[in-house]
Coordinates of C-alpha atoms and ligand atoms in Angstrom, one line a residue:
M566 CA -9.1 92.2 17.1
R567 CA -10.9 88.9 18.0
S568 CA -13.7 89.3 20.5
S569 CA -12.9 87.6 23.8
A570 CA -15.4 88.9 26.4
E571 CA -16.9 85.4 27.0
S572 CA -13.6 83.6 27.3
Q573 CA -12.3 86.4 29.6
S574 CA -15.3 86.1 31.9
L575 CA -15.0 82.3 32.0
F576 CA -11.3 82.6 32.8
E577 CA -12.0 85.0 35.7
K578 CA -14.4 82.4 37.3
A579 CA -12.0 79.6 36.5
Q580 CA -9.2 81.3 38.3
Q581 CA -11.4 81.5 41.5
W582 CA -12.2 77.8 41.5
I583 CA -9.4 76.0 39.6
P584 CA -5.7 76.5 40.3
G585 CA -4.4 78.9 37.6
G586 CA -7.8 78.6 35.9
V587 CA -6.7 75.4 34.1
N588 CA -6.6 71.7 34.6
S589 CA -3.2 71.3 32.9
P590 CA -0.6 74.1 33.1
V591 CA 0.4 74.8 29.4
R592 CA -3.2 75.7 28.7
A593 CA -2.8 78.9 30.7
F594 CA -0.8 80.6 27.9
R595 CA 1.8 81.8 30.4
A596 CA 4.6 81.3 27.9
V597 CA 3.0 83.5 25.3
G598 CA 1.1 86.1 27.4
G599 CA -2.6 86.8 27.4
N600 CA -5.4 84.5 28.6
P601 CA -6.6 81.3 27.1
F602 CA -9.7 81.0 24.9
F603 CA -12.4 78.6 26.0
A604 CA -13.3 76.0 23.4
V605 CA -17.0 75.1 22.9
R606 CA -16.9 73.0 19.8
A607 CA -14.4 71.3 17.5
S608 CA -15.0 69.5 14.2
R609 CA -12.4 68.2 11.7
A610 CA -9.5 70.7 11.7
T611 CA -11.4 73.6 13.2
V612 CA -12.0 74.7 16.8
W613 CA -14.6 77.4 17.9
D614 CA -14.3 79.4 21.0
A615 CA -16.9 80.8 23.4
D616 CA -16.9 84.1 21.6
G617 CA -17.6 82.5 18.2
N618 CA -14.1 82.8 16.8
E619 CA -12.9 79.9 14.7
Y620 CA -9.3 78.6 14.4
I621 CA -7.5 76.2 12.2
D622 CA -6.1 73.8 14.8
Y623 CA -2.6 72.5 14.9
V624 CA -2.7 71.3 18.5
G625 CA -5.2 68.5 17.9
T626 CA -5.9 68.1 21.6
W627 CA -2.1 67.7 22.0
G628 CA -1.9 64.7 19.6
P629 CA -4.9 62.4 19.9
A630 CA -6.9 64.0 17.0
I631 CA -5.1 62.2 14.1
L632 CA -8.5 61.9 12.3
G633 CA -9.4 65.5 13.2
H634 CA -11.9 66.5 15.8
A635 CA -15.2 64.5 16.3
P636 CA -14.8 62.1 13.4
G637 CA -18.1 60.4 12.6
V638 CA -16.8 56.9 13.3
V639 CA -15.7 57.9 16.8
V640 CA -18.8 59.8 17.8
E641 CA -21.0 56.9 16.6
A642 CA -18.9 54.3 18.4
V643 CA -19.0 56.2 21.7
Q644 CA -22.7 56.9 21.5
K645 CA -23.4 53.2 20.8
A646 CA -21.1 52.1 23.7
A647 CA -22.7 54.6 26.1
E648 CA -26.2 53.2 25.5
H649 CA -24.9 49.8 26.7
G650 CA -23.2 51.2 29.9
T651 CA -20.4 53.7 30.6
S652 CA -18.3 51.4 32.8
F653 CA -18.5 47.8 33.9
G654 CA -15.4 47.0 36.0
I655 CA -15.8 43.6 34.4
P656 CA -13.9 42.4 31.3
N657 CA -15.6 43.6 28.1
P658 CA -15.2 42.5 24.5
L659 CA -13.9 45.9 23.3
E660 CA -10.8 45.4 25.5
V661 CA -10.0 42.3 23.6
R662 CA -10.5 44.0 20.2
M663 CA -8.2 46.9 21.3
A664 CA -5.5 44.6 22.5
E665 CA -5.7 42.6 19.2
L666 CA -5.4 45.9 17.2
V667 CA -2.3 47.1 19.2
V668 CA -0.5 43.7 19.1
N669 CA -1.2 43.3 15.3
A670 CA 0.0 46.9 14.6
V671 CA 3.2 46.9 16.7
P672 CA 5.3 43.8 16.3
S673 CA 7.4 44.4 19.5
V674 CA 4.2 44.2 21.6
E675 CA 3.1 40.7 22.4
K676 CA 0.8 41.7 25.3
V677 CA -0.6 45.0 26.3
R678 CA -2.3 46.4 29.4
M679 CA -4.7 49.4 29.2
C680 CA -4.7 52.2 31.7
N681 CA -6.1 55.8 31.8
S682 CA -3.3 58.2 30.8
G683 CA 0.2 58.4 29.3
T684 CA 1.5 59.2 32.8
E685 CA 0.0 55.9 34.1
A686 CA 1.6 54.0 31.2
T687 CA 5.1 55.3 31.8
M688 CA 4.8 55.0 35.6
S689 CA 3.7 51.4 35.2
A690 CA 6.2 50.5 32.5
I691 CA 9.2 51.6 34.7
R692 CA 7.8 49.7 37.7
L693 CA 7.5 46.6 35.6
A694 CA 11.0 47.1 34.1
R695 CA 12.3 47.3 37.6
G696 CA 10.3 44.3 38.8
F697 CA 11.4 42.2 35.8
T698 CA 15.1 43.0 35.9
K699 CA 15.3 43.3 39.7
R700 CA 17.3 46.5 39.2
N701 CA 16.5 50.0 40.3
K702 CA 18.1 52.6 38.1
I703 CA 16.4 54.2 35.0
I704 CA 18.1 56.3 32.4
K705 CA 16.0 59.2 31.0
F706 CA 17.0 62.1 28.7
E707 CA 16.9 65.8 29.2
G708 CA 13.8 67.3 27.5
C709 CA 12.0 64.0 27.3
Y710 CA 8.6 64.2 29.0
H711 CA 7.0 61.0 30.3
G712 CA 4.0 62.5 32.1
H713 CA 4.1 63.8 35.7
V714 CA 5.6 60.6 37.2
D715 CA 7.6 61.6 40.4
S716 CA 10.7 59.8 39.5
L717 CA 10.7 61.0 35.8
L718 CA 10.0 64.6 36.6
V719 CA 13.6 65.7 36.1
K720 CA 14.5 67.9 33.1
A721 CA 11.2 66.9 31.8
G722 CA 10.4 69.3 29.0
S723 CA 6.8 70.3 28.1
G724 CA 4.9 72.3 30.7
A725 CA 7.7 72.1 33.2
L726 CA 10.2 73.5 30.7
T727 CA 7.7 76.2 29.5
L728 CA 7.3 77.4 33.1
G729 CA 11.1 77.3 33.7
Q730 CA 10.7 74.6 36.3
P731 CA 12.6 71.6 34.9
D732 CA 12.1 69.9 38.3
S733 CA 8.9 70.0 40.4
A734 CA 8.5 70.9 44.1
G735 CA 7.0 68.1 46.1
V736 CA 9.3 65.4 44.6
P737 CA 11.7 64.2 47.4
A738 CA 15.3 63.8 46.1
E739 CA 15.1 60.2 47.2
F740 CA 12.4 59.6 44.5
T741 CA 14.7 60.7 41.7
S742 CA 17.9 59.3 43.1
Q743 CA 17.5 56.2 40.9
T744 CA 17.0 58.3 37.8
I745 CA 20.0 59.0 35.7
V746 CA 19.4 62.0 33.4
L747 CA 21.5 62.3 30.3
P748 CA 21.6 64.6 27.2
F749 CA 19.7 63.2 24.2
N750 CA 21.7 62.2 21.0
D751 CA 24.9 61.8 23.0
V752 CA 26.4 58.3 22.8
E753 CA 29.3 58.8 25.2
S754 CA 27.2 59.8 28.2
V755 CA 25.2 56.6 27.8
R756 CA 28.4 54.5 27.5
G757 CA 29.7 56.2 30.7
A758 CA 26.5 55.5 32.6
F759 CA 26.6 51.8 31.7
A760 CA 30.3 51.6 32.5
E761 CA 29.6 52.9 36.0
H762 CA 26.2 51.5 36.8
G763 CA 25.6 48.7 34.2
R764 CA 24.4 46.0 36.6
D765 CA 22.0 48.4 38.3
I766 CA 20.3 49.8 35.2
A767 CA 16.8 48.4 34.8
G768 CA 16.3 50.3 31.5
I769 CA 16.3 53.4 29.4
I770 CA 13.1 55.2 28.8
L771 CA 12.9 57.7 26.0
E772 CA 10.7 59.4 23.4
P773 CA 12.3 57.9 20.3
V774 CA 11.4 61.3 18.7
P775 CA 11.4 63.8 21.5
A776 CA 8.4 66.1 21.0
N777 CA 8.0 67.8 24.4
A778 CA 10.8 70.3 24.1
G779 CA 9.7 71.3 20.6
L780 CA 10.7 68.5 18.2
Y781 CA 14.1 67.0 17.4
L782 CA 15.1 63.8 15.7
P783 CA 17.4 61.0 16.8
R784 CA 20.8 61.2 14.9
G785 CA 21.5 58.4 12.5
G786 CA 22.4 55.2 14.5
Y787 CA 21.5 56.6 17.9
L788 CA 18.4 54.5 18.4
E789 CA 20.3 51.4 17.2
F790 CA 23.1 52.2 19.6
L791 CA 20.6 52.4 22.5
R792 CA 19.1 49.1 21.4
D793 CA 22.5 47.4 21.4
I794 CA 23.8 48.8 24.7
T795 CA 20.7 47.9 26.6
A796 CA 20.7 44.4 25.2
E797 CA 24.4 43.9 26.1
H798 CA 23.6 44.8 29.7
D799 CA 20.3 42.9 30.0
S800 CA 18.6 46.3 30.5
L801 CA 15.3 47.1 28.9
L802 CA 14.7 49.6 26.1
I803 CA 11.4 51.4 26.8
F804 CA 10.0 53.5 24.0
D805 CA 7.6 56.2 25.3
E806 CA 5.4 56.3 22.2
V807 CA 2.5 58.2 23.9
M808 CA 3.0 60.9 21.2
T809 CA 4.5 59.0 18.3
G810 CA 2.5 55.8 18.6
F811 CA 0.1 55.4 15.7
R812 CA 1.2 58.9 14.6
L813 CA 4.5 58.3 12.7
S814 CA 3.3 55.0 11.4
L815 CA 0.9 52.2 12.4
A816 CA 3.8 50.8 14.4
G817 CA 4.8 54.3 15.7
A818 CA 8.4 55.5 15.7
Q819 CA 9.7 52.0 16.2
G820 CA 8.1 51.1 12.9
H821 CA 9.4 54.2 11.2
F822 CA 13.0 53.6 12.3
G823 CA 12.9 49.8 12.4
I824 CA 13.9 49.4 16.1
T825 CA 12.5 46.7 18.4
P826 CA 12.2 48.0 22.0
D827 CA 11.4 45.6 24.9
M828 CA 8.5 47.7 26.1
S829 CA 6.4 50.5 24.7
C830 CA 4.0 53.1 26.2
F831 CA 1.0 54.5 24.4
G832 CA -1.7 57.1 25.0
K833 CA -3.2 60.0 23.1
I834 CA -4.2 58.5 19.7
I835 CA -5.2 55.1 21.1
G836 CA -7.9 56.8 23.2
G837 CA -9.5 58.5 20.3
G838 CA -9.8 61.7 22.5
L839 CA -10.9 59.8 25.6
P840 CA -8.6 59.3 28.6
V841 CA -6.5 56.3 27.8
G842 CA -3.0 55.0 28.2
A843 CA -1.4 51.6 27.5
F844 CA 1.9 49.8 27.9
G845 CA 3.0 46.6 26.3
G846 CA 6.0 44.5 25.3
R847 CA 7.4 41.0 25.3
A848 CA 5.1 38.5 26.9
E849 CA 7.8 37.3 29.2
I850 CA 8.0 40.9 30.7
M851 CA 4.3 41.6 30.6
D852 CA 3.6 38.3 32.5
C853 CA 5.3 39.7 35.5
L854 CA 2.2 41.9 36.1
A855 CA -0.5 41.1 38.6
P856 CA -2.5 38.8 38.6
D857 CA 0.1 36.5 37.0
G858 CA 3.2 38.1 38.5
P859 CA 4.5 40.1 41.4
V860 CA 4.3 43.6 39.9
Y861 CA 1.1 45.3 41.0
Q862 CA -0.8 47.6 38.6
A863 CA -4.5 48.2 38.4
G864 CA -7.3 50.7 37.5
T865 CA -11.0 51.0 38.2
L866 CA -11.7 52.6 34.8
S867 CA -8.9 50.8 32.8
G868 CA -10.3 49.3 29.6
N869 CA -13.4 51.6 30.0
P870 CA -15.9 50.7 27.2
L871 CA -16.4 54.3 26.0
A872 CA -12.6 54.8 25.7
M873 CA -12.1 51.4 24.1
A874 CA -14.9 52.1 21.6
A875 CA -13.3 55.4 20.6
G876 CA -9.8 54.0 20.4
V877 CA -10.8 51.0 18.4
A878 CA -12.7 53.2 15.9
V879 CA -9.6 55.3 15.4
L880 CA -7.2 52.4 15.1
E881 CA -9.4 50.7 12.6
A882 CA -9.4 53.8 10.5
L883 CA -5.6 53.8 10.5
V884 CA -5.0 50.2 9.6
D885 CA -4.9 50.6 5.8
G886 CA -2.1 53.3 6.0
S887 CA -3.8 55.9 3.7
V888 CA -4.0 58.5 6.5
Y889 CA -0.3 58.4 7.0
K890 CA 0.4 59.2 3.3
K891 CA -2.0 62.1 3.4
I892 CA -0.8 63.8 6.5
E893 CA 2.9 63.3 5.5
A894 CA 2.2 65.1 2.2
L895 CA 0.4 67.9 4.0
G896 CA 3.2 68.2 6.6
Q897 CA 5.7 68.7 3.8
T898 CA 3.6 71.4 2.1
L899 CA 3.2 73.2 5.4
S900 CA 6.9 73.1 6.3
D901 CA 7.9 74.3 2.8
G902 CA 5.4 77.1 3.0
L903 CA 6.5 78.2 6.5
A904 CA 10.1 78.1 5.4
K905 CA 9.3 80.4 2.5
A906 CA 7.3 82.8 4.8
A907 CA 10.2 83.0 7.2
A908 CA 12.8 83.6 4.4
A909 CA 10.6 86.3 2.9
A910 CA 10.5 88.1 6.3
G911 CA 14.2 87.5 7.0
V912 CA 13.3 85.6 10.2
S913 CA 15.7 82.8 11.2
V914 CA 13.9 79.5 11.9
Q915 CA 14.6 75.8 12.2
L916 CA 11.7 73.9 10.7
Q917 CA 11.9 70.4 12.2
R918 CA 9.5 67.9 10.9
I919 CA 8.8 64.2 10.8
G920 CA 5.6 63.0 9.1
S921 CA 2.7 65.0 10.5
M922 CA 4.6 66.3 13.5
S923 CA 6.6 69.6 13.3
C924 CA 8.1 72.4 15.2
C925 CA 9.2 75.9 14.1
Y926 CA 12.0 77.0 16.4
F927 CA 13.0 80.6 16.2
A928 CA 16.7 79.7 16.3
D929 CA 19.8 80.0 14.2
A930 CA 21.2 76.5 14.4
P931 CA 19.6 73.0 14.0
V932 CA 18.2 71.5 17.2
Y933 CA 19.4 68.0 18.4
N934 CA 18.8 68.2 22.1
M935 CA 17.2 70.3 24.9
T936 CA 20.2 72.6 25.2
D937 CA 19.9 73.5 21.5
A938 CA 16.2 74.0 21.9
M939 CA 16.8 76.5 24.7
Q940 CA 18.7 78.7 22.3
S941 CA 15.4 79.6 20.5
D942 CA 14.0 83.1 20.8
R943 CA 10.9 82.7 22.9
D944 CA 9.8 86.4 22.8
R945 CA 9.7 86.1 19.0
F946 CA 7.7 82.8 19.3
A947 CA 5.2 84.6 21.6
K948 CA 4.6 87.3 19.0
Y949 CA 4.3 84.7 16.3
F950 CA 1.8 82.8 18.4
Q951 CA -0.4 85.9 19.1
G952 CA -0.2 87.0 15.5
M953 CA -1.3 83.6 14.2
L954 CA -4.1 83.5 16.7
E955 CA -5.4 86.8 15.4
E956 CA -5.3 85.3 11.9
G957 CA -7.4 82.4 13.0
V958 CA -4.6 79.8 13.4
Y959 CA -4.1 78.0 16.7
I960 CA -0.7 76.5 17.3
A961 CA 0.5 75.3 20.7
P962 CA 1.1 78.2 23.1
S963 CA 4.7 77.3 23.8
Q964 CA 7.9 77.1 21.7
F965 CA 8.5 73.8 23.4
E966 CA 5.6 71.8 21.9
A967 CA 5.1 70.0 18.6
G968 CA 2.3 70.8 16.1
F969 CA 0.1 68.1 14.5
I970 CA -1.6 67.7 11.2
S971 CA -4.7 65.5 11.0
A972 CA -6.4 63.7 8.2
A973 CA -9.1 66.3 8.4
H974 CA -6.7 69.1 7.4
D975 CA -6.6 69.9 3.6
E976 CA -4.7 71.9 1.1
A977 CA -7.0 74.9 1.6
A978 CA -6.3 74.9 5.4
I979 CA -2.6 74.7 4.8
E980 CA -2.7 77.5 2.2
K981 CA -4.6 79.7 4.6
T982 CA -2.0 78.9 7.4
V983 CA 0.9 79.7 5.1
A984 CA -0.7 83.0 4.1
A985 CA -1.2 83.9 7.7
A986 CA 2.4 83.0 8.6
T987 CA 3.7 85.1 5.6
K988 CA 1.8 88.1 7.0
V989 CA 2.7 87.5 10.7
M990 CA 6.4 86.7 10.2
K991 CA 6.9 90.2 8.8
T992 CA 5.7 91.7 12.1
I993 CA 7.7 89.9 14.7
Ligands
PLP528 C1 1.5 63.4 26.7 C2 2.7 62.5 27.0 C3 2.8 61.8 28.2 C4 1.7 61.9 29.2 O1 0.5 61.5 28.8 P1 -0.8 62.0 29.7 O2 -2.0 61.3 29.1 O3 -0.8 63.5 29.6 O4 -0.6 61.6 31.1 C5 3.8 60.9 28.3 N1 4.8 60.8 27.4 C6 4.7 61.5 26.3 C7 5.8 61.3 25.2 C8 3.7 62.4 26.0 O5 3.8 63.1 24.9

C-alpha cells in the first residue's frame, strides 16, 4: 500500500478551513472513494505527493500541461517576468506577443481579448454574442461544460455530472431561461430549436469535441451542419476550445476538422499552467467590446505578465507542430495497449481517443453523447482508478473526464502504464 499519512493529515486540516477540503470539487475524489493526495512537486510526466509517492500523470493539471510539468522554457520565462514585476495593470508587450501568436495560429480569430479563466472566457463570449446579435437565446449541449457560468450550468458535465448534480443550486431559473439545452450529435433537435426560436438565437456554444463527460467525438458532418444552420439564421457559432485549443492542433479542434467558427474560447494550454482564459473571433464582433463598443468586459489581472510569459513560452514551443506528431503517436500506443489489457481481462471498454486526449469508458456500446456516457459502469471505473493509483499511475478521479498525454511522456511511461492496466483490469 502507498503511504498516505502526510496527505491524510493535510486533508483533515483542509476540511476544517476549505469547503470539502478542496478549491475545485472533482479534486475531492468523491466519485472514486478515498481521499485526495496532496501534490508537492511535478516535473515532466511525473507528480510527487506529500508522502513521497510518485505517479505517471495523465491529468496534466486538467489539460494545460501539454509540454509536461514545469518545462524549462516556462519556468525561465516566468522567473524572468517576475523580476520585472508581477502585475502592471498597464498594457505590456507580452500581451501583444500573445495576441499575435493566437491570431497567427487560429485563422478564425482576428482579434483576441485575454481574461483569467476558461469560465470568464465563455461568460464573456456569450455576453458578446448577445450584444452583437441583439438576441438573447443561447443553445448549449448536454454534457458540454463551459465553466461555472450561471446561465451555462445546465446539464454541464464534469464536476457537476460527477457529483450527480447536473444543475446547481443558487442559479435562479430566470438565469437559465434563455439557455436551450439539446443532446449532442443530434441534428433534428437543433433544426427544431431554430424552427421555433430562430430569430431569437444569438448563438450555439459547444465543445467541438466534448471532453467533460468523458470524451466523445462529433459525428461526421455534425460540426459542418452547426456551421451552416447558424450562418443561415445569422446566429454565431462559438467553439469552446478551452480544452481542445492548442491541444488537437495549433488551430485546435477547428483546425483539425476544418470548421470556421465566429468566436472561440481558450484557456488551459494558453496559460502555460498559470490562470488564463481568452476569447476571440471576427474583428467585427470583437470590436463590440468596451472600450470600442457597448459590451462591457474587464479584468484587473487580465494580460498579467507572468501568465502571458508562461503562455507565450508554451505557444512558441508548439508552433513547429512536432509536439503534435509525438503526442498523437503516444496516444495511439496507449489506446492500443489499454484495449489489449481490457481484452485480456475480459473487461468491456470503449476506448475513445482523438490525438493526445482519450477516455476509457467501462461501457458496452460506443459513446456519442451524455446519455451514452451515463451507461458506463462507474463502480468498475472507481476500482480501476484506485488500482492504477496503487501502481503509480494517476488518471482523472472520475469516469467523466478525459486523460491527456504530454510531450514529456515517453514510450517507457506508456509501457509502464499498460503493464499496470494489464494487472489492474484483471482485478476489477
Ligand atoms: C476547463 C474548461 C472550462 C473552464 O475553464 P476554467 O479555467 O476552469 O474556468 C470551460 N470550458 C471547457 C471546455 C473546459 O474544459
